[in-house]
mmCIF file of C-alpha atoms in Angstrom:
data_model
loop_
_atom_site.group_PDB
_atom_site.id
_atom_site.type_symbol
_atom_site.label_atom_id
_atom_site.label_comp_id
_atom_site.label_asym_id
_atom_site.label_seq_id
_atom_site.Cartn_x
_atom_site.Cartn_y
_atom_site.Cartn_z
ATOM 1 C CA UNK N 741 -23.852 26.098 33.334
ATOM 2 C CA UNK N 742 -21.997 24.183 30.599
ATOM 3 C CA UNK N 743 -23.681 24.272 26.961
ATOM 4 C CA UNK N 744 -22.093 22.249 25.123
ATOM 5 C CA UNK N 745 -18.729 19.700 25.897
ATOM 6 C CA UNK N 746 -17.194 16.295 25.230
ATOM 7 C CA UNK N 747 -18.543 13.809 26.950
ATOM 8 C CA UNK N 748 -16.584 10.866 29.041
ATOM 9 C CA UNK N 749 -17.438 7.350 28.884
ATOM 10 C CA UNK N 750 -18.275 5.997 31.935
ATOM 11 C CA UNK N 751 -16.569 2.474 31.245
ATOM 12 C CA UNK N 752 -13.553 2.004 28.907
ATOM 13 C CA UNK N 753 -14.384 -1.723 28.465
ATOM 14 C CA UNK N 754 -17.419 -3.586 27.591
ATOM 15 C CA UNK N 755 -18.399 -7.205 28.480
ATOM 16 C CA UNK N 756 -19.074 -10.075 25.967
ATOM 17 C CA UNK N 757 -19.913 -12.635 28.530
ATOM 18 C CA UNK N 758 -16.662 -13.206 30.238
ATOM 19 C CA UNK N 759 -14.141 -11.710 27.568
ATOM 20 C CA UNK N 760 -13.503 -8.161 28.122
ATOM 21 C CA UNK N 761 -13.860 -5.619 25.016
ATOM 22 C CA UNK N 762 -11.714 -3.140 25.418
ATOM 23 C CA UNK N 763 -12.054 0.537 24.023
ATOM 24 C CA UNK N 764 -7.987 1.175 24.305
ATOM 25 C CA UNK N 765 -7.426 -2.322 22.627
ATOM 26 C CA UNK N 766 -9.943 -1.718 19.646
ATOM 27 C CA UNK N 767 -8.592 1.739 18.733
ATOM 28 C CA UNK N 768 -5.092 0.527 18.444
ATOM 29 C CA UNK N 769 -6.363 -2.650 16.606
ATOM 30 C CA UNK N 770 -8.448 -0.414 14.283
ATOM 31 C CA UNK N 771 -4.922 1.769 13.474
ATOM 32 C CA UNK N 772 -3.118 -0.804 13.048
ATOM 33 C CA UNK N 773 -5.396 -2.222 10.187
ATOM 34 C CA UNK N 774 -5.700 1.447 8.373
ATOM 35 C CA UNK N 775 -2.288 1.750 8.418
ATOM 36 C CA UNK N 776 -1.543 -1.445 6.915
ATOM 37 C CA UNK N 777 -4.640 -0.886 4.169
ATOM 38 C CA UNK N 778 -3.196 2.593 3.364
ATOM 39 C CA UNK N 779 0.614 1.577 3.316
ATOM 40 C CA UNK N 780 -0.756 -1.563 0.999
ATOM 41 C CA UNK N 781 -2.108 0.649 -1.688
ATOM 42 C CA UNK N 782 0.696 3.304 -1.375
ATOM 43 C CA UNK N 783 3.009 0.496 -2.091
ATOM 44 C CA UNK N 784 1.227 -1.260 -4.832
ATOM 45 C CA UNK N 785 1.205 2.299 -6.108
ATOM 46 C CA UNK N 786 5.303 2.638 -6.188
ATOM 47 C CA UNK N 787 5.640 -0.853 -8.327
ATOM 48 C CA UNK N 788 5.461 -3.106 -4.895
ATOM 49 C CA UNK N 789 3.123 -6.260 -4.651
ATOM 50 C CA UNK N 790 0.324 -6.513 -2.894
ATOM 51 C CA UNK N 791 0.658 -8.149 0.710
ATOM 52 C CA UNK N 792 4.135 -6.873 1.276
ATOM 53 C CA UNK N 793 3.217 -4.111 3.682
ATOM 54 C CA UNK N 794 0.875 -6.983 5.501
ATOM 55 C CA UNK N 795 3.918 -9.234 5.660
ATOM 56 C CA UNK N 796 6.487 -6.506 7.037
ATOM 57 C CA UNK N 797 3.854 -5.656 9.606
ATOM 58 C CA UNK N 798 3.892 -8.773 11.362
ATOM 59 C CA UNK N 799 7.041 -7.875 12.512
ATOM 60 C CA UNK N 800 6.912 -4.453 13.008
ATOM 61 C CA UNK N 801 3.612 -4.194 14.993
ATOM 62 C CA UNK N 802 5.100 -6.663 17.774
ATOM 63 C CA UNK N 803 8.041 -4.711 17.865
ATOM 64 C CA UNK N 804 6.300 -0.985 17.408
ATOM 65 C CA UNK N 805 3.715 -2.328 21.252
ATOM 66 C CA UNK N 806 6.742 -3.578 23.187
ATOM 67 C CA UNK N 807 9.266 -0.430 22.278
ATOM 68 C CA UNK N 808 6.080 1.915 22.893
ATOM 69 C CA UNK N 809 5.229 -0.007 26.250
ATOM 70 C CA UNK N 810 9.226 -0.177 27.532
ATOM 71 C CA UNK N 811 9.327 3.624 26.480
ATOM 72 C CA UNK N 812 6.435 4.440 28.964
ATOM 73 C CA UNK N 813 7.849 2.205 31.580
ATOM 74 C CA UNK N 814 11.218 3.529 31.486
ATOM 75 C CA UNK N 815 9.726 7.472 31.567
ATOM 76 C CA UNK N 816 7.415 6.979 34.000
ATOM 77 C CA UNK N 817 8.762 3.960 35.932
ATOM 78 C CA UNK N 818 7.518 5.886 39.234
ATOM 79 C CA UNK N 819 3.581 4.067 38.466
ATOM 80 C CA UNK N 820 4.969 0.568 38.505
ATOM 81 C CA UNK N 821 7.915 0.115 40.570
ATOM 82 C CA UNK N 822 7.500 3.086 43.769
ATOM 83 C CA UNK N 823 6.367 2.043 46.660
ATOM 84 C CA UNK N 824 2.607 0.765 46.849
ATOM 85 C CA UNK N 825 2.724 -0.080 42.928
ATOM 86 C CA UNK N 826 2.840 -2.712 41.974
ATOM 87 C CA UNK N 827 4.882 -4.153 38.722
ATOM 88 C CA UNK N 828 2.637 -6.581 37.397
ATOM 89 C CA UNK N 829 0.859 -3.318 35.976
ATOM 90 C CA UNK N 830 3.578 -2.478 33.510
ATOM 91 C CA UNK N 831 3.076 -5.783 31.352
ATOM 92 C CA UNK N 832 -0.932 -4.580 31.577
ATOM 93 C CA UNK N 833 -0.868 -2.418 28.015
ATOM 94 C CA UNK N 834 -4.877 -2.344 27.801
ATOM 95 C CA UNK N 835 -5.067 0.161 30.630
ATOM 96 C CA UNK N 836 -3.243 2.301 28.361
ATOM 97 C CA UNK N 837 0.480 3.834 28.096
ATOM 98 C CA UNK N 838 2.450 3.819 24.799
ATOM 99 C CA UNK N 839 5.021 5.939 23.954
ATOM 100 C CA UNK N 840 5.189 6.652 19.936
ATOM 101 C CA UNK N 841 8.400 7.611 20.443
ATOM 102 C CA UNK N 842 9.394 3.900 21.647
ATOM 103 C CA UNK N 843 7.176 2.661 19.371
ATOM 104 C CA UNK N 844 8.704 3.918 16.009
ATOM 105 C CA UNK N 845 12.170 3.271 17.577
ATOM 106 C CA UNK N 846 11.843 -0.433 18.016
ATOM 107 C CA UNK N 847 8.928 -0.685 15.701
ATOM 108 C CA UNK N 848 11.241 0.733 12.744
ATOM 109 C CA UNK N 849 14.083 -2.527 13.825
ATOM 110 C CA UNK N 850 10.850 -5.044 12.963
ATOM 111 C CA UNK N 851 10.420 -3.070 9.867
ATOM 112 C CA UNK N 852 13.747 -3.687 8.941
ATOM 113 C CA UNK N 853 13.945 -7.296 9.745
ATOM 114 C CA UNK N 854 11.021 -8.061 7.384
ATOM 115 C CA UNK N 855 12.711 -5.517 4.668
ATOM 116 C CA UNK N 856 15.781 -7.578 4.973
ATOM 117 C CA UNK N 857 13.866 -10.916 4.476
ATOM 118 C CA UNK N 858 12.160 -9.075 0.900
ATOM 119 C CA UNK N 859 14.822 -8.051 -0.257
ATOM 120 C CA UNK N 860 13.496 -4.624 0.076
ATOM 121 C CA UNK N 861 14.857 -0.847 1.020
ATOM 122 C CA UNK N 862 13.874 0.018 4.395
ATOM 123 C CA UNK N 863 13.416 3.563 3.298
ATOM 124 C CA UNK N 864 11.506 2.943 0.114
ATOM 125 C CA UNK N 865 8.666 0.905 2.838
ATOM 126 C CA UNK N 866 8.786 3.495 5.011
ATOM 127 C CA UNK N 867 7.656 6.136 2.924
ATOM 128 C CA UNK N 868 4.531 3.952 1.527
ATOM 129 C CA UNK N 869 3.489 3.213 4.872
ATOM 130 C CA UNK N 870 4.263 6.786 6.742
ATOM 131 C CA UNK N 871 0.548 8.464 6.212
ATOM 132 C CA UNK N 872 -0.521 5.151 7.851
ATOM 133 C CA UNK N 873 0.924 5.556 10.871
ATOM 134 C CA UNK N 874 -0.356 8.974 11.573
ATOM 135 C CA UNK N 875 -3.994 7.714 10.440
ATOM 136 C CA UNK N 876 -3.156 4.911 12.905
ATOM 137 C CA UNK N 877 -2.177 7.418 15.817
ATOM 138 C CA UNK N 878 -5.369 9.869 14.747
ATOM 139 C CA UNK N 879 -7.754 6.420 15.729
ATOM 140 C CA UNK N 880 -5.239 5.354 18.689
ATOM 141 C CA UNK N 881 -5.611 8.544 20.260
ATOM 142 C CA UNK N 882 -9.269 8.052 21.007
ATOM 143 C CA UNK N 883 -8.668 5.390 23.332
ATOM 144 C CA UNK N 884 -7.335 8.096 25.966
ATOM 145 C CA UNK N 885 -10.510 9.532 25.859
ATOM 146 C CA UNK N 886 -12.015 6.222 26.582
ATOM 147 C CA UNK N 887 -9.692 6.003 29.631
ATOM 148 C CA UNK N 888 -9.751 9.564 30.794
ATOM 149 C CA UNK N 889 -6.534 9.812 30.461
ATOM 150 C CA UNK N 890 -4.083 12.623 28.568
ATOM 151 C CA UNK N 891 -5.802 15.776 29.265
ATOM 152 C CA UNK N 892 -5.002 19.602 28.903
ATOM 153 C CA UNK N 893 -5.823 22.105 31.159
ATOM 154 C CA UNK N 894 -9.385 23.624 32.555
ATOM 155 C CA UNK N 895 -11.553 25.198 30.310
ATOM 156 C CA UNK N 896 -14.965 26.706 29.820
ATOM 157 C CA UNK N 897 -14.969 26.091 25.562
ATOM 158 C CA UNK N 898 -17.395 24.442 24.024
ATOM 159 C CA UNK N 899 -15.643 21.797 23.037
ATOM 160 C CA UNK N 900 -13.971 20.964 26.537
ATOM 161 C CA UNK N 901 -13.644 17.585 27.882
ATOM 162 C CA UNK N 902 -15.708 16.091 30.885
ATOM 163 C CA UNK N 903 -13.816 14.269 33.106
ATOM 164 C CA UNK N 904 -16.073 12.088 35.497
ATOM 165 C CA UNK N 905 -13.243 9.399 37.174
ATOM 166 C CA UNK N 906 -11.327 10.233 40.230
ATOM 167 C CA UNK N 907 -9.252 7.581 39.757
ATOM 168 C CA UNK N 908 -5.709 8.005 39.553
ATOM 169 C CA UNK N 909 -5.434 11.358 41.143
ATOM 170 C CA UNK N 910 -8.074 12.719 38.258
ATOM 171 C CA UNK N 911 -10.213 15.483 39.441
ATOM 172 C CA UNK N 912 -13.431 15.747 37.701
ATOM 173 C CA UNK N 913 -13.997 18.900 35.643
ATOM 174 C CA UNK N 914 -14.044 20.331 32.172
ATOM 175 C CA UNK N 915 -10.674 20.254 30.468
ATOM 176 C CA UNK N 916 -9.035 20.611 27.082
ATOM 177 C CA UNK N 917 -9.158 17.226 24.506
ATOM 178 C CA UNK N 918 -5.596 17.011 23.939
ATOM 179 C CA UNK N 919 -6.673 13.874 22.739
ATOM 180 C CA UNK N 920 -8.505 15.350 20.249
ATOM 181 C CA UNK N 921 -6.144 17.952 19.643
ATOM 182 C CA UNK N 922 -3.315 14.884 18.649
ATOM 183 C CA UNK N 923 -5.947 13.432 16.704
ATOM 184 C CA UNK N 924 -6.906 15.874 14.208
ATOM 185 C CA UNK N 925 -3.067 16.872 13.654
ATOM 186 C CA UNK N 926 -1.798 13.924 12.839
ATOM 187 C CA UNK N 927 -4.999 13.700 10.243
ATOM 188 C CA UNK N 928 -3.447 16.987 8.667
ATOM 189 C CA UNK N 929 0.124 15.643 8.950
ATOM 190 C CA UNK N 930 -1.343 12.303 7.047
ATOM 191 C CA UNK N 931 -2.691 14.338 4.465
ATOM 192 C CA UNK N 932 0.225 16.557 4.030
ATOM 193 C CA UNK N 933 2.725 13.832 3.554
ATOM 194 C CA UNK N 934 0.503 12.309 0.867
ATOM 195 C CA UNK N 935 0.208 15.806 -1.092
ATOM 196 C CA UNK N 936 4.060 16.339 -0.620
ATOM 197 C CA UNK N 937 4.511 12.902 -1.752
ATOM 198 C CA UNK N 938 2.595 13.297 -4.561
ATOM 199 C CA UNK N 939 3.451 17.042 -5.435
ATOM 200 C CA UNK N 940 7.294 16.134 -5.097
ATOM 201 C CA UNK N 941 7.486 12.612 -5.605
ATOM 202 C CA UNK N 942 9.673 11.834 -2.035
ATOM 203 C CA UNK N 943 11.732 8.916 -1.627
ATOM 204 C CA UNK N 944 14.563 7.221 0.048
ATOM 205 C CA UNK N 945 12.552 8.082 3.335
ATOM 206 C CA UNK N 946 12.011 11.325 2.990
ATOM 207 C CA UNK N 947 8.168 11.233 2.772
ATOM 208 C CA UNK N 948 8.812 9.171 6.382
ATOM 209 C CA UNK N 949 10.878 11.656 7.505
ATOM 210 C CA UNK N 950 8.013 14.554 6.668
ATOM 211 C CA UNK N 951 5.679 12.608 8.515
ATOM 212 C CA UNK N 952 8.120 12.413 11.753
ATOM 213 C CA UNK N 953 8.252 16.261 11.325
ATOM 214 C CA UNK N 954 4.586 17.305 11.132
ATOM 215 C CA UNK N 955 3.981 14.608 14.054
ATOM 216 C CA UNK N 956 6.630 17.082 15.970
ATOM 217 C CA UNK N 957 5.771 20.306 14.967
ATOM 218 C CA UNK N 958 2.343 19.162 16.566
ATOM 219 C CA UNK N 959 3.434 17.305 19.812
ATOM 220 C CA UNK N 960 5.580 20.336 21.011
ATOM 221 C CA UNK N 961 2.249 23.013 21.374
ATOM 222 C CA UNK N 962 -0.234 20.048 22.228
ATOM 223 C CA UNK N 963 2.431 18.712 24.963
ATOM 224 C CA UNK N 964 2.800 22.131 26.666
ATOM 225 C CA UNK N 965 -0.843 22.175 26.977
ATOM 226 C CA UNK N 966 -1.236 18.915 29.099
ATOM 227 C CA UNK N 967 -1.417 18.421 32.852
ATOM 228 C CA UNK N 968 -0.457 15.066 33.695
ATOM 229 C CA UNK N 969 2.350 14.321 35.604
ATOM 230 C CA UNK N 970 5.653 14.439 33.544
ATOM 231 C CA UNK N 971 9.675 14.800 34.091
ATOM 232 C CA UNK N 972 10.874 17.870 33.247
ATOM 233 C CA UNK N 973 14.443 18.834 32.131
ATOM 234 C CA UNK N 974 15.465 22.940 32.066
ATOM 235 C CA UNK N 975 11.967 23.669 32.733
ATOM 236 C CA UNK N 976 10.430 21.554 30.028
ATOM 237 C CA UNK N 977 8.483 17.975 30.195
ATOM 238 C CA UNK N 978 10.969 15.430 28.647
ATOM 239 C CA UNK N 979 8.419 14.951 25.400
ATOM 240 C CA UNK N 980 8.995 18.252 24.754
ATOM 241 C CA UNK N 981 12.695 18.323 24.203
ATOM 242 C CA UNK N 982 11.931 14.619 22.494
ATOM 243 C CA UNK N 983 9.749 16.225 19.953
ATOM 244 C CA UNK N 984 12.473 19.079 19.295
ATOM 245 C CA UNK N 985 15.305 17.338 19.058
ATOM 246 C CA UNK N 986 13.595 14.749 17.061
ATOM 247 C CA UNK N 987 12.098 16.928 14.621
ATOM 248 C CA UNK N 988 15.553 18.902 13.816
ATOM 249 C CA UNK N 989 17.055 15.483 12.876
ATOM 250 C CA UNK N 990 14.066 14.732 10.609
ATOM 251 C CA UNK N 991 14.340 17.547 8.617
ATOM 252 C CA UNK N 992 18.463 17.668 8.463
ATOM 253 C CA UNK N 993 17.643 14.420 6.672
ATOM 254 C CA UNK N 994 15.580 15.637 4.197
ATOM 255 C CA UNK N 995 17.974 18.640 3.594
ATOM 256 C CA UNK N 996 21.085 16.162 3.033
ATOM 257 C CA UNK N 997 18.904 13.115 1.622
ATOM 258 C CA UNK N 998 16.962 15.310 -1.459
ATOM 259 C CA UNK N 999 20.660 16.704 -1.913
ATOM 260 C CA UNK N 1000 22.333 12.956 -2.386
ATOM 261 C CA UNK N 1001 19.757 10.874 -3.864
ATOM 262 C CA UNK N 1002 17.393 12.890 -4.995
ATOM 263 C CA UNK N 1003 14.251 11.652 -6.812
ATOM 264 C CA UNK N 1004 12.680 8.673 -5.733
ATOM 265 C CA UNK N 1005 13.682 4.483 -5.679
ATOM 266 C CA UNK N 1006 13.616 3.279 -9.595
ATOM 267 C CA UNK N 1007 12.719 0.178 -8.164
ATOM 268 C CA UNK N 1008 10.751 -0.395 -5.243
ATOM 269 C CA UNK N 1009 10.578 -3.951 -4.570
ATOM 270 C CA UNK N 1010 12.842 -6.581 -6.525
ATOM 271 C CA UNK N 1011 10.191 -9.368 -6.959
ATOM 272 C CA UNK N 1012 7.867 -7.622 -8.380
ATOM 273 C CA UNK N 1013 9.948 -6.336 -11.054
ATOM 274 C CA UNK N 1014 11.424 -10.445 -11.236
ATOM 275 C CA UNK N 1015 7.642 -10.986 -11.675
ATOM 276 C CA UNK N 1016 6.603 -8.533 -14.165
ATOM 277 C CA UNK N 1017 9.668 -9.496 -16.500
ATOM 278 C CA UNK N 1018 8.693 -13.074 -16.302
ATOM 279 C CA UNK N 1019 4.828 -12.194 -17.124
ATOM 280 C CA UNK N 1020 6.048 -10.174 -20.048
ATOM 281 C CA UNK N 1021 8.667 -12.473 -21.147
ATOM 282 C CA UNK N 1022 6.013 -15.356 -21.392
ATOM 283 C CA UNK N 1023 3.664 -12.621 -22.835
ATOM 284 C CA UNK N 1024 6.407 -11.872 -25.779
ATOM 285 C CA UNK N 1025 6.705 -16.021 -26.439
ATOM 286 C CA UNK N 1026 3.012 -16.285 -26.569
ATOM 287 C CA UNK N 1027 3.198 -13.812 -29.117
ATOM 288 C CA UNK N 1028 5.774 -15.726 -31.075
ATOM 289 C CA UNK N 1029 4.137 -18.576 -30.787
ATOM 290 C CA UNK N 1030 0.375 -17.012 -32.096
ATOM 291 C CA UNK N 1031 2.870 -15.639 -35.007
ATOM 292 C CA UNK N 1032 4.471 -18.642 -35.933
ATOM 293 C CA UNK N 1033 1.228 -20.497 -36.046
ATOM 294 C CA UNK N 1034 -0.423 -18.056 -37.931
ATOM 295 C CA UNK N 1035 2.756 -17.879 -40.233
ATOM 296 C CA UNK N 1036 2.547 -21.437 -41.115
ATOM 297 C CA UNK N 1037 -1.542 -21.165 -41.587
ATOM 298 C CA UNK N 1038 -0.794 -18.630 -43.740
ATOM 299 C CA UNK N 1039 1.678 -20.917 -45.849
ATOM 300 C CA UNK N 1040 -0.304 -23.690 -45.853
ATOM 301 C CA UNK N 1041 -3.549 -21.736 -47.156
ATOM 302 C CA UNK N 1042 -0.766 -20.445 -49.584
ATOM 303 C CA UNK N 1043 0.727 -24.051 -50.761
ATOM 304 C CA UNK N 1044 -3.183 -25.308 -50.895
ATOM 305 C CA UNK N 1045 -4.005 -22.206 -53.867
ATOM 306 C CA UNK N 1046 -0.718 -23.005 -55.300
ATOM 307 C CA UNK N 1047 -1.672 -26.830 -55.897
ATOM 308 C CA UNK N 1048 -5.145 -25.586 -56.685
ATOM 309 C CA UNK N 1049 -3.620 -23.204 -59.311
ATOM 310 C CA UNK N 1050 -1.217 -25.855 -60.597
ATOM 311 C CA UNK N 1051 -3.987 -28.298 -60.322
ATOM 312 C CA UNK N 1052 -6.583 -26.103 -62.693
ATOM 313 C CA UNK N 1053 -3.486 -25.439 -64.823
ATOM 314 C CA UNK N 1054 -3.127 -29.174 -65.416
ATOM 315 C CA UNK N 1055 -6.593 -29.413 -66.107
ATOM 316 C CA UNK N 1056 -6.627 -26.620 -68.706
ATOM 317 C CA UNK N 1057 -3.352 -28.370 -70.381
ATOM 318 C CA UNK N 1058 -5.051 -31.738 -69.973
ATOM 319 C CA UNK N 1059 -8.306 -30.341 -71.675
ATOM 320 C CA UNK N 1060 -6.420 -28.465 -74.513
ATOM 321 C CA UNK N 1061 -4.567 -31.433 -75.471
ATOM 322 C CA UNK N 1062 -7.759 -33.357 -75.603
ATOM 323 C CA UNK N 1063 -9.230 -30.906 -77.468
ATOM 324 C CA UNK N 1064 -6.147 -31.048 -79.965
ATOM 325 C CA UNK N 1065 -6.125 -35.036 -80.495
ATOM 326 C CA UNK N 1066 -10.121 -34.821 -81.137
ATOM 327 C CA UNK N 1067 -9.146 -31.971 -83.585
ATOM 328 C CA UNK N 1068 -6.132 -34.166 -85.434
ATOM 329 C CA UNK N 1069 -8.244 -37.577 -85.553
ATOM 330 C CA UNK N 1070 -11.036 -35.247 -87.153
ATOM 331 C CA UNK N 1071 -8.237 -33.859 -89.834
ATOM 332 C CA UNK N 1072 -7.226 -37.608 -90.148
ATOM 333 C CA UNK N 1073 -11.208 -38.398 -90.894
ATOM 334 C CA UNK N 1074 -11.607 -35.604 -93.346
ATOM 335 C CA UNK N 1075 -8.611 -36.579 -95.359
ATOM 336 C CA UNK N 1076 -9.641 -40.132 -95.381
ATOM 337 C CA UNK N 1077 -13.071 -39.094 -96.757
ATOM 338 C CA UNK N 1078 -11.076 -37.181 -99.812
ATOM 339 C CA UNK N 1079 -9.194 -40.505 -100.607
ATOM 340 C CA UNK N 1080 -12.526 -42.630 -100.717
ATOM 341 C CA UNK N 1081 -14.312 -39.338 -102.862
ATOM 342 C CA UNK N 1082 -10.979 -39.624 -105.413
ATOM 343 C CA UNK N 1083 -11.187 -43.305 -105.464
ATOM 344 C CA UNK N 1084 -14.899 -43.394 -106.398
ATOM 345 C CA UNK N 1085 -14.174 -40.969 -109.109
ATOM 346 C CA UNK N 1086 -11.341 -43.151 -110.501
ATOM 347 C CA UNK N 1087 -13.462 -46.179 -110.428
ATOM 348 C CA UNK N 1088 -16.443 -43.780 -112.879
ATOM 349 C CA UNK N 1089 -14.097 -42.870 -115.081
ATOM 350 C CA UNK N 1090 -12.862 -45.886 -116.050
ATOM 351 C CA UNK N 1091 -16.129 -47.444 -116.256
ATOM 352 C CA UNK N 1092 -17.098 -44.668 -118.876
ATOM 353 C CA UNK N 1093 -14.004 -45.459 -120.676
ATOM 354 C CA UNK N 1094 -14.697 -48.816 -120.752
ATOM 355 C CA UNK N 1095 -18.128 -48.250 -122.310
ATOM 356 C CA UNK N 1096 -17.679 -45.743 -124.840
ATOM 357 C CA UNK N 1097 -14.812 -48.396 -126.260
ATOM 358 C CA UNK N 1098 -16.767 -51.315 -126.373
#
């Protein structure tokens, strides 16, 4: 008796009247939106401007579903074109099959067509947007589970998956959630790529090129462990060897890239810089302009205490010289008084003389 396990969904699509929701659909909708939120701030972070990841991503998206769906085709063209299949199916991406491998491939040629349209380094966008994409494959993952699809081998843990579909060649039973397995590494290999990124300060792709190999590292145990049919090659399923070879040239690039351009990108995205030196440079004339006018306030309060001054001097000069004429005319007064005083005098003496002859 089983105590404890992951449970299947019974349907891996709901109804809304006629329009189908499906579970596969939604979880790759749902990564694709993290990833561009994520890659958004991680790229305002490094200098960039805000909507440029958004942007990008409308090319590299479209790109990243059809290389994913052609990889899946091509490496397991036996479900749509063998006999009894029929082709139609392999345009049907809802009912799940998407190689990452494809999809970074093709999706990293979209990526570079909206660079190239910016103006901006294909390895400086990378790097802002590489946590993203494993956050995005963490939430993708779960929409195996709700197709039943992508499982390891039988086992009694508590924690095993229960597979209820026969469909497909599925036999019902309790197996391991590679699913889940993928899931919660690419959540560590998100996390490590931001520390590293922080810790180290990547760039020129080499924060990308952690990411692609952590995602590796991971694939090569969690692929062994799955039972689904696969093409082998020396004894190995063909994702295997992908993951190996892949992950060797991921880290020869960080060996050779830290060695030749080490550090990271001075400037991230061109615009934004164009638009920060035009904000400052309006900034700097606004300052001029506050300075000039308070320059000439300054003079005019200046020029108004110096008339005021001169004006009060005036005054003064006016009201000394006032006071100097009303001094002189009473000089002039005073010495007229004397003559009158003498003159009386004159006129008494010569009365007296007069009298004393007569």
């Amino acid at each position: 008796m089983e105590l404890a396990y992951i449970p299947s969904p019974s349907h891996g699509v709901l109804y809304l009247g006629p329009v189908p929701l499906r579970g596969y659909a939604f979880c790759i909708i749902i990564g694709v939106f993290v990833a561009v939120w994520l890659g958004n701030r991680r790229w305002v972070a490094r200098g960039g401007l805000a909507g440029t990841v958004a942007d990008i991503s409308v090319w590299a998206v479209p790109f990243g579903l059809v290389g994913g769906r052609l990889y899946h085709v091509i490496t397991d063209y036996e479900l749509y074109f063998s006999e009894g299949r029929d082709w139609v199916d392999a345009f049907k991406v809802w009912e799940g099959g998407l190689g990452i491998w494809g999809a970074i491939a093709l999706g990293a040629v979209g990526a570079w067509i909206g660079c190239r349209r910016r103006g901006i380094p294909l390895p400086a966008y990378a790097d802002a947007i590489a946590p993203g994409i494993a956050l995005a494959q963490a939430i993708g993952r779960w929409g195996n589970w709700f197709n039943q699809e992508l499982y390891g081998k039988e086992t009694d843990l508590p924690w095993a998956l229960h597979i209820t579909s026969s469909a497909d060649g599925r036999v019902p039973g309790y197996y391991h959630p590679t699913f889940l397995y993928e899931s919660l590494w690419c959540i560590g290999v998100a996390l490590l790529v931001i520390w590293a990124d922080r810790r180290f300060k990547l760039g020129h792709g080499r924060a990308f090129a952690l990411y692609v190999a952590g995602y590796c590292a991971g694939r090569v145990w969690i692929e062994n462990m799955r039972v689904d049919d696969a093409h082998h090659i020396l004894g190995l399923r063909l994702n295997v060897w992908t993951a190996i070879i892949v992950f060797l040239l991921a880290v020869a690039y960080i060996a050779i890239s830290a060695k030749k351009r080490p550090g990271r990108e001075a400037v991230a995205e061109p615009a934004a810089q164009t638009s920060g030196d035009a904000a400052g440079g309006a900034s700097a004339d606004g300052e001029e302009k506050s300075g000039a006018e308070s320059s000439s306030s300054e003079g005019a309060a200046g020029s108004a205490e110096a008339k005021a001054a001169a004006g009060d001097g005036a005054g003064a000069k006016k009201a000394e010289d006032a006071s100097g004429a009303d001094g002189e005319a009473a000089a002039k007064d005073g010495t007229a008084a004397d003559v009158d005083d003498k003159a009386e005098a004159g006129v008494k003496d010569e009365a007296e003389s007069a009298g004393k002859k007569s």
